[in-house]
Structure formats: C-alpha cells, structure tokens
PDB file of C-alpha atoms in Angstrom:
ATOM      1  CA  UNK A   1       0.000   0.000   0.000  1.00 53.00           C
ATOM      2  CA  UNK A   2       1.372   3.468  -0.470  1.00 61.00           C
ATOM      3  CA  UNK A   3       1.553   6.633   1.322  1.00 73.00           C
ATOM      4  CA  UNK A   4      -1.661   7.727   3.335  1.00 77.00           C
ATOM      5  CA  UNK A   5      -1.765  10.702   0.956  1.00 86.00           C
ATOM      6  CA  UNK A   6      -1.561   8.464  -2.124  1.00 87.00           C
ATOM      7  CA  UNK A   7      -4.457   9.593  -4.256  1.00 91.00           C
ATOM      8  CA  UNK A   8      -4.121   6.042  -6.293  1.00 90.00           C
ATOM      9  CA  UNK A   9      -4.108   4.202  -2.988  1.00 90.00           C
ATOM     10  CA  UNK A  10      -7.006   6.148  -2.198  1.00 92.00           C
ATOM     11  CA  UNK A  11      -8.646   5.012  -4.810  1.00 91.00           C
ATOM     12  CA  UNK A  12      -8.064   1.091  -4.920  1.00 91.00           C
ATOM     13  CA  UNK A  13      -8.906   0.957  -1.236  1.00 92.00           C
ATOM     14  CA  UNK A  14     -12.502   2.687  -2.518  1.00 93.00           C
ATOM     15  CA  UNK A  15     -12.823  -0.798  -4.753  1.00 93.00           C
ATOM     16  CA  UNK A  16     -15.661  -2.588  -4.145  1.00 93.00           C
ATOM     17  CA  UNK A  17     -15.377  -6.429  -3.549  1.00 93.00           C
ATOM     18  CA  UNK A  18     -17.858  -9.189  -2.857  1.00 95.00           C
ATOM     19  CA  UNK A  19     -18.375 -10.097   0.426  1.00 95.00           C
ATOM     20  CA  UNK A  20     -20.525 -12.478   2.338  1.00 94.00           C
ATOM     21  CA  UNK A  21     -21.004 -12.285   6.206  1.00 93.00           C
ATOM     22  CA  UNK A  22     -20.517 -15.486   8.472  1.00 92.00           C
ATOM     23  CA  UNK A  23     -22.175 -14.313  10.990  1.00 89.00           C
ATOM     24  CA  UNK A  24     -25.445 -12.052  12.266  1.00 87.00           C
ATOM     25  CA  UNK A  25     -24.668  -8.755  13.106  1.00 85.00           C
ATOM     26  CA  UNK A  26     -26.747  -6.144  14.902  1.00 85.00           C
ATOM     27  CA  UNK A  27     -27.601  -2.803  13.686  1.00 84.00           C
ATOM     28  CA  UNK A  28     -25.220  -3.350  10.431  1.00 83.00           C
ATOM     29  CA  UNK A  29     -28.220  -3.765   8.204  1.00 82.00           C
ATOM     30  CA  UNK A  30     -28.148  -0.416   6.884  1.00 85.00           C
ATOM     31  CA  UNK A  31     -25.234  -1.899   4.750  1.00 82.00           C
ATOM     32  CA  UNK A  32     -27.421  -3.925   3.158  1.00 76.00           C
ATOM     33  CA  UNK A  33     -30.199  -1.414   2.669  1.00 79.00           C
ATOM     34  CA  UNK A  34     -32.294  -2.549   5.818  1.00 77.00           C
ATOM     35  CA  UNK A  35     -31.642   0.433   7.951  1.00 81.00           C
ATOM     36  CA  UNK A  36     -32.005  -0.558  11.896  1.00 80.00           C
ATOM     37  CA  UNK A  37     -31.629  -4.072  11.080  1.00 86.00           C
ATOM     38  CA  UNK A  38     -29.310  -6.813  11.315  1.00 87.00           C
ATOM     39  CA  UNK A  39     -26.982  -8.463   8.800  1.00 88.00           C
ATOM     40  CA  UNK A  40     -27.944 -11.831   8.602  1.00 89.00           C
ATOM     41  CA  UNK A  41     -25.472 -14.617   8.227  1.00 91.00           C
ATOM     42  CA  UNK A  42     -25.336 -15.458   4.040  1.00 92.00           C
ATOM     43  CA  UNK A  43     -25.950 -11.829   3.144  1.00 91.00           C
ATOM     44  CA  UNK A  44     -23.700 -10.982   0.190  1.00 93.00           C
ATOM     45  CA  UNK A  45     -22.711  -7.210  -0.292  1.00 94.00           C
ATOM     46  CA  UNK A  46     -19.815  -5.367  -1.930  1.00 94.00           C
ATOM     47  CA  UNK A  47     -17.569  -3.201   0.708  1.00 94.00           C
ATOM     48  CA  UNK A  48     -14.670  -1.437  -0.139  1.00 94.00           C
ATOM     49  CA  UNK A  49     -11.662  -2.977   0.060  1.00 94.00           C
ATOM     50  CA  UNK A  50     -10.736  -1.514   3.017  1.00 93.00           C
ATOM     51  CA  UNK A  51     -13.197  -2.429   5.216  1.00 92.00           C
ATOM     52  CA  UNK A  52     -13.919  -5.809   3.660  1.00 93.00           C
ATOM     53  CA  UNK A  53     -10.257  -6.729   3.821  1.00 92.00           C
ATOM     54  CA  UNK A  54     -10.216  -6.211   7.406  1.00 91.00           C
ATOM     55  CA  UNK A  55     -13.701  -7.618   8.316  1.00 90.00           C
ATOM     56  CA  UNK A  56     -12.245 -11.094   6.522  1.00 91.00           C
ATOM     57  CA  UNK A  57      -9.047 -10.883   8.508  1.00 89.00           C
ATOM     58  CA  UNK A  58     -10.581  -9.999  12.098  1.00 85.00           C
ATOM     59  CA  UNK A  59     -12.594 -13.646  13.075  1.00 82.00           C
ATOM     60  CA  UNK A  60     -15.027 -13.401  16.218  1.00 84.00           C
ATOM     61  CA  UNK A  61     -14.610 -16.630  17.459  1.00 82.00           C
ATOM     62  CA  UNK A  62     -13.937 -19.486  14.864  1.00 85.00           C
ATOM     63  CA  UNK A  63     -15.035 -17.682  12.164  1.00 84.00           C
ATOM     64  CA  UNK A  64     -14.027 -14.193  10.483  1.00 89.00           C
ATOM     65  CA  UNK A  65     -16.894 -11.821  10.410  1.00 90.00           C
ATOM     66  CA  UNK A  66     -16.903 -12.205   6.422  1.00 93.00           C
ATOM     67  CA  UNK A  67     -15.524 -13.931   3.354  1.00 92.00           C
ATOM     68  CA  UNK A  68     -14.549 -12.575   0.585  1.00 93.00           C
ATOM     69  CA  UNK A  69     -14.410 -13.264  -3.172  1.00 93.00           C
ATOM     70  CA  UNK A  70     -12.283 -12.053  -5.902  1.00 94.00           C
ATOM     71  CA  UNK A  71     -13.532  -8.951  -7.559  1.00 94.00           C
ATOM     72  CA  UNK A  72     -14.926  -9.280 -10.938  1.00 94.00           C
ATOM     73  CA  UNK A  73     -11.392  -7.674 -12.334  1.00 95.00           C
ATOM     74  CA  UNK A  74      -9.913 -10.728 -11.368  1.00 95.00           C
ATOM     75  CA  UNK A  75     -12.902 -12.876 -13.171  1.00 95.00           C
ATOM     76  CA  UNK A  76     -11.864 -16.287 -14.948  1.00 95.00           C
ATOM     77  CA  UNK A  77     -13.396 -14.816 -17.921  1.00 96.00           C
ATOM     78  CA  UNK A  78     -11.155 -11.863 -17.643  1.00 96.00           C
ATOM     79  CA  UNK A  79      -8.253 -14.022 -16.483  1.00 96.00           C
ATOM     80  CA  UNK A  80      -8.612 -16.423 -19.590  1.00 97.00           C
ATOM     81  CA  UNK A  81      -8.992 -13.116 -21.734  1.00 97.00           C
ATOM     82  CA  UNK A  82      -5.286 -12.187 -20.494  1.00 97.00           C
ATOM     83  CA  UNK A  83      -4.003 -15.238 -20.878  1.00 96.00           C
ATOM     84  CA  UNK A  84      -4.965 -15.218 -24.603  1.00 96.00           C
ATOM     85  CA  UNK A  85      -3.493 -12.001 -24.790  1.00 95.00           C
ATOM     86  CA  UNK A  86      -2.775  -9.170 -22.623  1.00 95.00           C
ATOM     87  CA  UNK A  87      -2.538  -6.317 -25.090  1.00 92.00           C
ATOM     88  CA  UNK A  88      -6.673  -7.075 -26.530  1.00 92.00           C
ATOM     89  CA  UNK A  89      -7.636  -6.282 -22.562  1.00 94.00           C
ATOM     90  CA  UNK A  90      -9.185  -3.175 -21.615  1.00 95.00           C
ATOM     91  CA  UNK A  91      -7.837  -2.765 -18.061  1.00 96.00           C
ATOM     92  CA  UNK A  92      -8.903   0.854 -17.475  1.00 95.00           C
ATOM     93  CA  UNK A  93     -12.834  -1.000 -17.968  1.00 95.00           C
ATOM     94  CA  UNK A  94     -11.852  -3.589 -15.083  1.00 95.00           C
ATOM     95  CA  UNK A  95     -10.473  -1.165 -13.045  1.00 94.00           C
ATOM     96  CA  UNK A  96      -8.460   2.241 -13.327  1.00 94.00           C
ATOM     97  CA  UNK A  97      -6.132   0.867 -10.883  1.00 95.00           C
ATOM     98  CA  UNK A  98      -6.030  -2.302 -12.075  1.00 96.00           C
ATOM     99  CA  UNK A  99      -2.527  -3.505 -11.132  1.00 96.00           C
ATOM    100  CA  UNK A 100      -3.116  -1.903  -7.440  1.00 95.00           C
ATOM    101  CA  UNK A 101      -6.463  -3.857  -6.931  1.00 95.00           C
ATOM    102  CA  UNK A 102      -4.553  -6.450  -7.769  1.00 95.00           C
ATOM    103  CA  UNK A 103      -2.057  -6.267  -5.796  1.00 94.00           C
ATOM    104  CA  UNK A 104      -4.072  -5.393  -2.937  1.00 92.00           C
ATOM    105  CA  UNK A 105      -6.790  -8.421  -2.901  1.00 93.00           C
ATOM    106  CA  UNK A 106      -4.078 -10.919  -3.512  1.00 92.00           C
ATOM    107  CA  UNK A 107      -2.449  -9.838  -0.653  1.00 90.00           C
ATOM    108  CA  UNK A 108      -5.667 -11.198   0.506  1.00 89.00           C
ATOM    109  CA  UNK A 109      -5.761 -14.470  -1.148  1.00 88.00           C
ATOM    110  CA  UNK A 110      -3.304 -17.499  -2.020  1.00 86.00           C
ATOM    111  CA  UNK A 111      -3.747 -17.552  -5.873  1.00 91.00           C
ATOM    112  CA  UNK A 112      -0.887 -18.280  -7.336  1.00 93.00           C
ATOM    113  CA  UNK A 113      -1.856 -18.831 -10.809  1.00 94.00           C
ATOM    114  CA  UNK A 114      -3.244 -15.511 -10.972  1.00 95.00           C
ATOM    115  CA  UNK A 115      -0.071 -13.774  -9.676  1.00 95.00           C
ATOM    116  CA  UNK A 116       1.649 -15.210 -12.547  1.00 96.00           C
ATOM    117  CA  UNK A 117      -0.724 -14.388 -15.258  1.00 97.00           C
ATOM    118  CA  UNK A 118      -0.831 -10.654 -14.097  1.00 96.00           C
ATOM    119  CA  UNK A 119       2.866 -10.801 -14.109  1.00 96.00           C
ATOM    120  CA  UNK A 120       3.069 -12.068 -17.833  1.00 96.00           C
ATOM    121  CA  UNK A 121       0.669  -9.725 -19.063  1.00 97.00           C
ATOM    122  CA  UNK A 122       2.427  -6.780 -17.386  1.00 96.00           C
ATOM    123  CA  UNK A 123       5.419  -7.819 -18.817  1.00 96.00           C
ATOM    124  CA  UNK A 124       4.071  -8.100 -22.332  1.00 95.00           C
ATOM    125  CA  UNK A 125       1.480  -5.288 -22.125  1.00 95.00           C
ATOM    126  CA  UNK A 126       5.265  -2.988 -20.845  1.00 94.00           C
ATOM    127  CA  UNK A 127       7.532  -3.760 -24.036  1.00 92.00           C
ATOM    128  CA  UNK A 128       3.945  -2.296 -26.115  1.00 91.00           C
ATOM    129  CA  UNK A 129       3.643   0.951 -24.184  1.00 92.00           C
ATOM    130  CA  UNK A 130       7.200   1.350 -24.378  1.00 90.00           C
ATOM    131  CA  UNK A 131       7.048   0.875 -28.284  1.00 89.00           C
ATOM    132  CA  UNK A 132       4.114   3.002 -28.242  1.00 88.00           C
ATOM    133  CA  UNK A 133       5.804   5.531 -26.050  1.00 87.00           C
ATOM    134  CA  UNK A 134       8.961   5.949 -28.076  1.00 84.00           C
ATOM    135  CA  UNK A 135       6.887   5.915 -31.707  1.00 79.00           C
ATOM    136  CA  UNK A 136       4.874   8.899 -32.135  1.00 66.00           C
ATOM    137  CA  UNK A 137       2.994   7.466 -35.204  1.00 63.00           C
ATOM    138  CA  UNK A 138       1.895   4.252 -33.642  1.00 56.00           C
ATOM    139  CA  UNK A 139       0.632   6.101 -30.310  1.00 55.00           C
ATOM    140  CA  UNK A 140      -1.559   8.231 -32.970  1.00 60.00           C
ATOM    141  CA  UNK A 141      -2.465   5.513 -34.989  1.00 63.00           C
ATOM    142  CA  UNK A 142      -4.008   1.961 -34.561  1.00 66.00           C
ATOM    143  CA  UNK A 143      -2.754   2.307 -30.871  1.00 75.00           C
ATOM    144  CA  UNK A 144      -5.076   4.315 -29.431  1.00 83.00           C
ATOM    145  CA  UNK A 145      -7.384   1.748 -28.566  1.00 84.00           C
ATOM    146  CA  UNK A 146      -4.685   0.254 -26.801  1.00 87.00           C
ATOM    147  CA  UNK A 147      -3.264   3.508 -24.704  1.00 87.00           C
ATOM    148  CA  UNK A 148      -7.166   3.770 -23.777  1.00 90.00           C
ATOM    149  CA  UNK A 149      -6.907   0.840 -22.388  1.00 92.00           C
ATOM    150  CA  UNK A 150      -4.091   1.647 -19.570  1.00 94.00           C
ATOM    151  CA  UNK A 151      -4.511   1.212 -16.133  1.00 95.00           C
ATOM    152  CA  UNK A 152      -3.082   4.323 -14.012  1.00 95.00           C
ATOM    153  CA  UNK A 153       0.567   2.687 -13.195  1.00 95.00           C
ATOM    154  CA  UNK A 154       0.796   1.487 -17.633  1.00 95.00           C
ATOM    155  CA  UNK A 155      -0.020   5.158 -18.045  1.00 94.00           C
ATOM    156  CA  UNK A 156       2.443   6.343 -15.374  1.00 94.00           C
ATOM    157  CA  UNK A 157       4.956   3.914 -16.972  1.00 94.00           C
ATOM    158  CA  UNK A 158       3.702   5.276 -21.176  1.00 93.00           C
ATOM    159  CA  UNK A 159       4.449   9.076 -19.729  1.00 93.00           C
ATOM    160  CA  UNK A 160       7.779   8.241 -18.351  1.00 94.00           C
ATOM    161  CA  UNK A 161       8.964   6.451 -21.054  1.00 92.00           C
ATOM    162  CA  UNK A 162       7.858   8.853 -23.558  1.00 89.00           C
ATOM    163  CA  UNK A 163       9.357  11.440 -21.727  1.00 92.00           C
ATOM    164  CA  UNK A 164      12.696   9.624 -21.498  1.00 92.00           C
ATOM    165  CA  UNK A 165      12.345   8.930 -25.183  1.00 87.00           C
ATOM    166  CA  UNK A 166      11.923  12.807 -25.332  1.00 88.00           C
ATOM    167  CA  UNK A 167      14.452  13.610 -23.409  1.00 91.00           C
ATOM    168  CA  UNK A 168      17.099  10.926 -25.478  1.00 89.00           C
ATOM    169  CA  UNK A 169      16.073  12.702 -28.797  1.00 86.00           C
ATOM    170  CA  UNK A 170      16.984  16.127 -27.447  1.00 88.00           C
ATOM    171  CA  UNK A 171      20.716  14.965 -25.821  1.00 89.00           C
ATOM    172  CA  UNK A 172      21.280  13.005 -29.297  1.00 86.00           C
ATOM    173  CA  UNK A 173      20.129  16.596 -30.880  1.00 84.00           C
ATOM    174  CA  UNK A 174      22.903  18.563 -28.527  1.00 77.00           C
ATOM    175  CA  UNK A 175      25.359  15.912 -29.413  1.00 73.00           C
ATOM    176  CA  UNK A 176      25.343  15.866 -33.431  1.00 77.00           C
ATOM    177  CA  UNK A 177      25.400  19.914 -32.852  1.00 76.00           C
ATOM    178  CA  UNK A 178      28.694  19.785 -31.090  1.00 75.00           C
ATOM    179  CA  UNK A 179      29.949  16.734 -32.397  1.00 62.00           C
TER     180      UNK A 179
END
C-alpha cells in the first residue's frame, strides 16, 4: 500500500469487492439497505476494500466476520482473456487501478496462478507501451485503442517512457550539434 496521501491508494482501497457475512450482526443492516436491522449470516454485499479486507481478517470466534471473493477484475473470464493475450484487454474497464487492486486483494488471497498471469501480461502489455511511447505514429495511430486501455501505473509507466524517449532525442540533438 502506499503513502496515506496516495491519491491512487485512495482510490483502490474505494474498490468494491464481494463479500458475504458469516455471521449475524446487529444494527449493520443499513449496509445492506435494511436500515435498523441486522446483517444476517449469508448476506452478500460489496464493501470497499478496506473495510472488507479487514472484516475477513478480524474472526469473532472461529469464524471471520466475512468472506470474501475475488472482484470481478480478477474474473476467470477476464483471467482467460489475459491469458490469450494481454494487449486485446481493456484494463482501465476492469479497473483504473487495475494492477493496485490487484495487488491489494491478492495480498488477501493465495492464488498463485493468478499472480503469474498478471505478471506475464504486465510484462508483455510494458515492451507495447514502451514501443508506443517511443513511436509517435503508432501512439496516434491503430494504438489508441490500446493507450485507452491503460490502467493508471501502464499510463504512469507510457508518460515516463515517452518522456525519457523525449528527453534521449533532445541529448542526441545537442550531441550531433557539437559533435
């Protein structure tokens, strides 16, 4: 988790996830929509991640107070979509902060298999924004779907490689001039 002034952080601890409580609890039905009543043991709601992460780790008795599930980001459809291939994925429509959701519910969970396809499809959905990023044309061009697409930190990562890209073209300009 970042900084507690992290505006992304923020954010991805705002994502809802699916939760369903283990056990009744009274005067928590406004959650639910039943203001003054209880949550009854079964009831499924979405809570930010915040509060649902640390309602599944805090048990009252044998039990934590909820379970959760995997957001619908982190879908097998969506999974088997990446797998396919990465760069056809919308991630911004999953999640703006995809990667951080990520990140953040699986710090929840013991999936490995899903650790490893986000990791392959970062690492092939990287060497594209970075070919993107240092071609003008092709982030103009039939890659705009694709830069659409971007998830805050792949949009973080397209504006600093552009700008080193930038920045490489100018010091190669200084060069030839003195050279």
């Amino acid at each position: 988790m970042g900084s507690y002034y992290d505006i992304d952080a923020i954010l991805t601890d705002a994502q809802k996830l699916p939760c369903t409580f283990e056990l009744d609890v009274p005067g928590l039905g406004f959650i639910d929509g039943n203001a003054g009543g209880d949550m009854k043991k079964g009831s499924q709601v979405s809570l930010p991640l915040w509060l649902g992460g640390y309602l599944a780790i805090q048990p009252i008795g044998p039990s934590p107070i909820v379970n959760l599930d995997l957001p619908a980001s982190l879908s097998p459809r969506v999974l088997n979509a990446l797998k396919a291939d990465p760069k056809t994925v919308d991630l911004r429509a999953q999640a703006a902060h995809f990667y951080e959701l990520a990140a953040r519910t699986l710090d929840l969970f013991e999936e490995d298999e899903i650790v490893d396809v986000l990791s392959e499809t970062f690492k092939k959905r990287a060497g594209e924004i970075a070919d993107h990023a240092h071609n003008a044309q092709g982030a103009l061009g039939e890659g705009v779907d694709f830069l659409r697409g971007l998830d805050e930190m792949e949009r973080q990562l397209f504006r600093a490689a552009h700008e080193s890209s930038k920045m490489m073209r100018l010091w190669m300009g200084e060069l030839k001039k003195t050279g």
